[in-house]
Amino acid sequence: MKHFLLLTAAAIALFSCESQPTPAPTAPVTNAKPKPIVVQEQAIAKVSLVEEKPVSVISNKDAKETDAKVGMGLYVADTVRTQGKGKTQIEFDNGIGFRIGGDSIVQIKPNNQLNLTEGRMITWVKPGLKVPTEISTAYATAAIRGTTAFVEIPKDINKGIRFFSWEGTVVVKLANQSKEITLLTGEEIIVIPNSTKPPVVRRLTLKEWKEISKTSELLRSFDTPLPTQTVIDKLVPGQSSLSQTPLGKKS
C-alpha cells in the first residue's frame, strides 16, 4: 500500500509539471528611443527692397532683431519693422507681396496671413494669380484675391483704421461680427474701434483718384514699380477689373 501511494504521488507531480505552459521568450531590453521626426523649416519670403532705412527683421526663433538686407529669407512668425522714414518691400514665393512705410510693424502668419499692428502697408497678389491672402488688424481683416489693398493704422487708433482698394475686390470682415463689406477699386472704409455703427463705403471721385495715384508714397516713391502698377493705372473708381466697362462708358 505504501509503495502504491508513492507511485501515485510521483505520477501527479509529473503530470503537473508537463501541464504548465512553456513561458514565451523575453525580448531583450534596450535603451533605444524612437527618432523624432524632423521637419525642415524653409523660408517662404524674402526682403526684395530696402528703399530707405531703418528696416529690421525680428526672428521668431530667437527674438533677435537684425537689420534687413536684400535677399534675406523670412519665415512664418518673423516680424518686419520700420522706423522713421524706413520703407521696404517683401515678396513671397507664391506671388504675394507687400510694402510698408515708416513706423510700421507686420508679422508673417501661417496660411498667407499678414498681421499689421502699426503703420501702413500695401499688399498685392501678382496679376494672373489667385492666392487667398488676409491682412489682419485688431478690429477688422481684409481678404484679397489677386488684388491690391491698402491698410493704415493711425497713431491715434480712435481715428479709425483705413481699408482701401487700389485694384480689384477687397472684402473687409469686421471683428466679432458676421458682416462683410466689399470694396471695389477706389473705395474705402474707416473702421472705428468699438463703434456700434457700421462703416460707410466711400468711393473716391475721379479727381481724387488721379491725385492720390500720383502722390501715394507706397505706390510711387519706390525705384521699382509695383507689380500691379500697370493695372492700377488703367482702372477708375468703382471698376472691379480691366474686363469691366468703366462707369460712365458704354461698351
XYZ file of C-alpha atoms in Angstrom:
251
model
C 0.000 0.000 0.000
C 2.821 2.391 0.848
C 4.514 1.611 -2.454
C 1.260 2.339 -4.349
C 0.855 5.742 -2.688
C 4.409 6.742 -3.578
C 3.848 5.851 -7.252
C 0.571 7.840 -7.331
C 2.219 10.954 -5.853
C 5.041 10.756 -8.379
C 2.596 10.472 -11.264
C 0.614 13.507 -10.080
C 3.785 15.578 -9.745
C 4.962 14.588 -13.248
C 1.552 15.465 -14.763
C 1.565 18.880 -13.064
C 4.991 19.702 -14.489
C 4.032 18.733 -18.054
C 0.734 20.678 -17.969
C 2.426 24.038 -17.246
C 2.686 26.222 -20.428
C 6.160 26.987 -21.678
C 6.918 30.680 -20.982
C 7.405 32.856 -24.092
C 10.931 34.098 -24.683
C 11.507 37.535 -23.205
C 12.529 40.267 -25.686
C 15.869 41.820 -24.864
C 15.613 45.151 -23.041
C 17.231 48.059 -24.833
C 17.592 51.771 -24.101
C 16.928 52.825 -27.725
C 14.433 55.686 -28.162
C 12.363 56.396 -31.308
C 13.944 59.027 -33.509
C 11.961 62.298 -33.614
C 10.508 63.437 -36.939
C 12.464 66.451 -38.049
C 10.587 68.971 -40.187
C 12.849 71.146 -42.281
C 11.675 74.744 -41.996
C 12.142 76.792 -45.136
C 11.956 80.489 -45.830
C 8.694 81.433 -47.563
C 9.550 85.028 -48.453
C 12.466 87.407 -48.850
C 13.344 91.056 -48.491
C 13.322 92.273 -52.088
C 13.853 96.012 -51.479
C 15.126 98.196 -48.663
C 14.119 101.556 -50.076
C 15.078 103.528 -47.006
C 16.472 102.594 -43.596
C 15.977 101.702 -40.815
C 14.300 98.378 -41.566
C 14.727 95.350 -39.323
C 13.580 91.748 -39.009
C 12.720 90.147 -35.666
C 13.291 86.396 -35.864
C 10.697 84.120 -34.317
C 13.421 81.569 -33.490
C 15.375 83.661 -31.021
C 13.560 87.037 -30.943
C 16.758 88.617 -32.224
C 16.334 91.827 -34.232
C 18.705 92.375 -37.151
C 18.974 94.917 -39.944
C 17.060 93.817 -43.034
C 19.131 93.133 -46.148
C 18.035 92.492 -49.712
C 17.726 88.743 -50.251
C 17.237 87.923 -46.563
C 14.919 84.953 -46.101
C 11.793 85.311 -43.973
C 9.944 82.590 -42.093
C 6.490 82.116 -40.587
C 6.148 84.226 -37.405
C 9.006 86.570 -38.340
C 8.253 90.270 -37.898
C 9.277 93.117 -40.207
C 9.643 96.548 -38.607
C 10.416 100.016 -39.959
C 11.227 103.183 -38.065
C 11.239 106.835 -39.048
C 11.383 107.020 -42.832
C 12.166 103.344 -43.295
C 10.481 101.605 -46.250
C 10.769 98.062 -47.516
C 9.238 95.548 -49.909
C 8.720 91.860 -49.128
C 7.938 89.211 -51.736
C 6.673 85.680 -51.121
C 7.454 82.611 -53.196
C 3.758 82.183 -54.050
C 3.250 85.632 -55.617
C 2.142 87.678 -52.592
C 3.982 90.914 -51.849
C 3.746 93.895 -49.557
C 5.336 97.255 -48.873
C 5.348 99.100 -45.578
C 6.145 102.698 -44.778
C 7.804 104.233 -41.721
C 6.943 103.206 -38.156
C 5.178 100.048 -39.272
C 5.138 96.516 -37.858
C 3.962 93.416 -39.745
C 4.171 89.808 -38.632
C 4.040 86.894 -41.076
C 1.375 84.406 -40.031
C 0.599 80.905 -41.387
C -1.669 80.403 -44.403
C -0.864 83.689 -46.167
C -1.918 85.913 -43.281
C -0.216 89.205 -42.500
C -0.826 90.879 -39.160
C -0.411 94.668 -39.215
C -0.131 96.140 -35.711
C 1.270 99.581 -36.550
C 1.651 101.859 -39.563
C 0.559 101.368 -43.152
C 1.027 98.742 -45.833
C 0.081 97.989 -49.395
C -0.406 94.314 -50.266
C -0.883 92.615 -53.618
C -1.013 89.317 -55.445
C 0.792 89.196 -58.785
C -1.514 89.582 -61.806
C -2.906 86.283 -63.013
C -2.651 84.568 -59.632
C -5.451 83.849 -57.150
C -3.737 83.351 -53.817
C -6.096 83.778 -50.818
C -4.463 86.429 -48.624
C -5.529 88.260 -45.479
C -4.294 91.426 -43.777
C -5.455 91.343 -40.184
C -5.710 94.125 -37.608
C -7.207 94.243 -34.124
C -10.604 95.391 -35.416
C -11.005 94.086 -38.962
C -9.414 91.881 -41.609
C -9.065 92.470 -45.343
C -9.256 89.467 -47.661
C -7.802 89.817 -51.141
C -7.765 87.528 -54.176
C -5.435 88.688 -56.892
C -5.977 92.329 -55.961
C -4.130 95.254 -54.349
C -5.181 96.584 -50.951
C -4.010 99.354 -48.628
C -4.390 99.314 -44.847
C -3.405 102.092 -42.454
C -3.463 102.158 -38.663
C -3.118 105.735 -37.388
C -1.102 106.534 -34.286
C -4.384 107.592 -32.706
C -6.365 104.382 -33.149
C -9.605 106.170 -32.298
C -9.433 107.916 -35.672
C -10.115 104.544 -37.251
C -8.294 102.008 -39.410
C -8.433 102.735 -43.114
C -9.061 99.969 -45.663
C -8.716 100.959 -49.312
C -8.837 99.024 -52.579
C -6.217 100.078 -55.083
C -7.290 97.476 -57.563
C -9.971 94.789 -57.708
C -12.266 93.482 -54.990
C -11.288 93.596 -51.305
C -13.574 92.036 -48.693
C -13.317 93.508 -45.187
C -14.504 91.392 -42.257
C -15.311 93.267 -39.057
C -14.015 91.679 -35.851
C -16.584 89.675 -33.847
C -19.237 90.328 -36.500
C -20.601 88.313 -39.389
C -20.871 91.419 -41.543
C -18.560 91.693 -44.552
C -18.001 94.817 -46.622
C -16.904 94.648 -50.246
C -14.674 97.366 -51.658
C -14.038 97.921 -55.361
C -11.249 99.944 -56.927
C -11.019 103.411 -55.383
C -13.330 102.645 -52.456
C -12.506 102.868 -48.760
C -13.924 102.479 -45.274
C -12.759 103.739 -41.875
C -13.241 101.194 -39.092
C -13.675 102.963 -35.750
C -12.793 100.769 -32.739
C -15.810 99.599 -30.732
C -18.225 101.639 -32.844
C -21.800 100.384 -32.974
C -22.321 101.958 -36.396
C -21.128 100.030 -39.454
C -18.536 101.887 -41.553
C -19.788 103.596 -44.698
C -18.153 102.829 -48.039
C -16.806 105.939 -49.720
C -15.811 105.977 -53.370
C -13.147 108.472 -54.452
C -14.031 110.903 -57.199
C -12.080 110.605 -60.414
C -10.167 113.756 -59.480
C -9.255 112.344 -56.056
C -8.250 109.052 -57.665
C -5.889 110.686 -60.138
C -4.318 112.816 -57.422
C -3.743 110.003 -54.942
C -2.431 107.746 -57.707
C 0.320 110.290 -58.354
C 1.221 111.105 -54.762
C 0.873 107.807 -52.859
C 4.186 107.151 -51.117
C 3.986 103.367 -51.157
C 2.842 103.391 -54.768
C 5.254 105.907 -56.283
C 8.278 106.505 -54.043
C 9.995 103.155 -54.682
C 12.524 102.863 -57.509
C 10.820 99.678 -58.735
C 7.170 99.878 -59.869
C 4.558 97.851 -58.024
C 3.871 94.560 -59.884
C 0.226 95.611 -60.267
C 1.048 99.217 -61.183
C 0.161 98.882 -64.865
C -3.270 97.533 -63.928
C -3.902 100.274 -61.348
C -3.018 102.984 -63.874
C -5.771 101.776 -66.212
C -8.566 101.488 -63.648
C -11.020 104.067 -62.337
C -13.036 104.113 -59.084
C -15.808 101.520 -58.978
C -14.212 99.255 -61.565
C -13.516 95.743 -60.259
C -11.221 94.690 -63.116
C -9.995 95.714 -66.558
C -12.629 93.467 -68.124
C -15.397 95.597 -66.607
C -16.500 98.661 -68.537
C -15.654 101.837 -66.588
C -18.622 103.693 -65.145
C -19.999 106.324 -67.484
C -18.816 104.487 -70.592
C -20.796 102.196 -72.834
C -19.323 99.025 -74.246
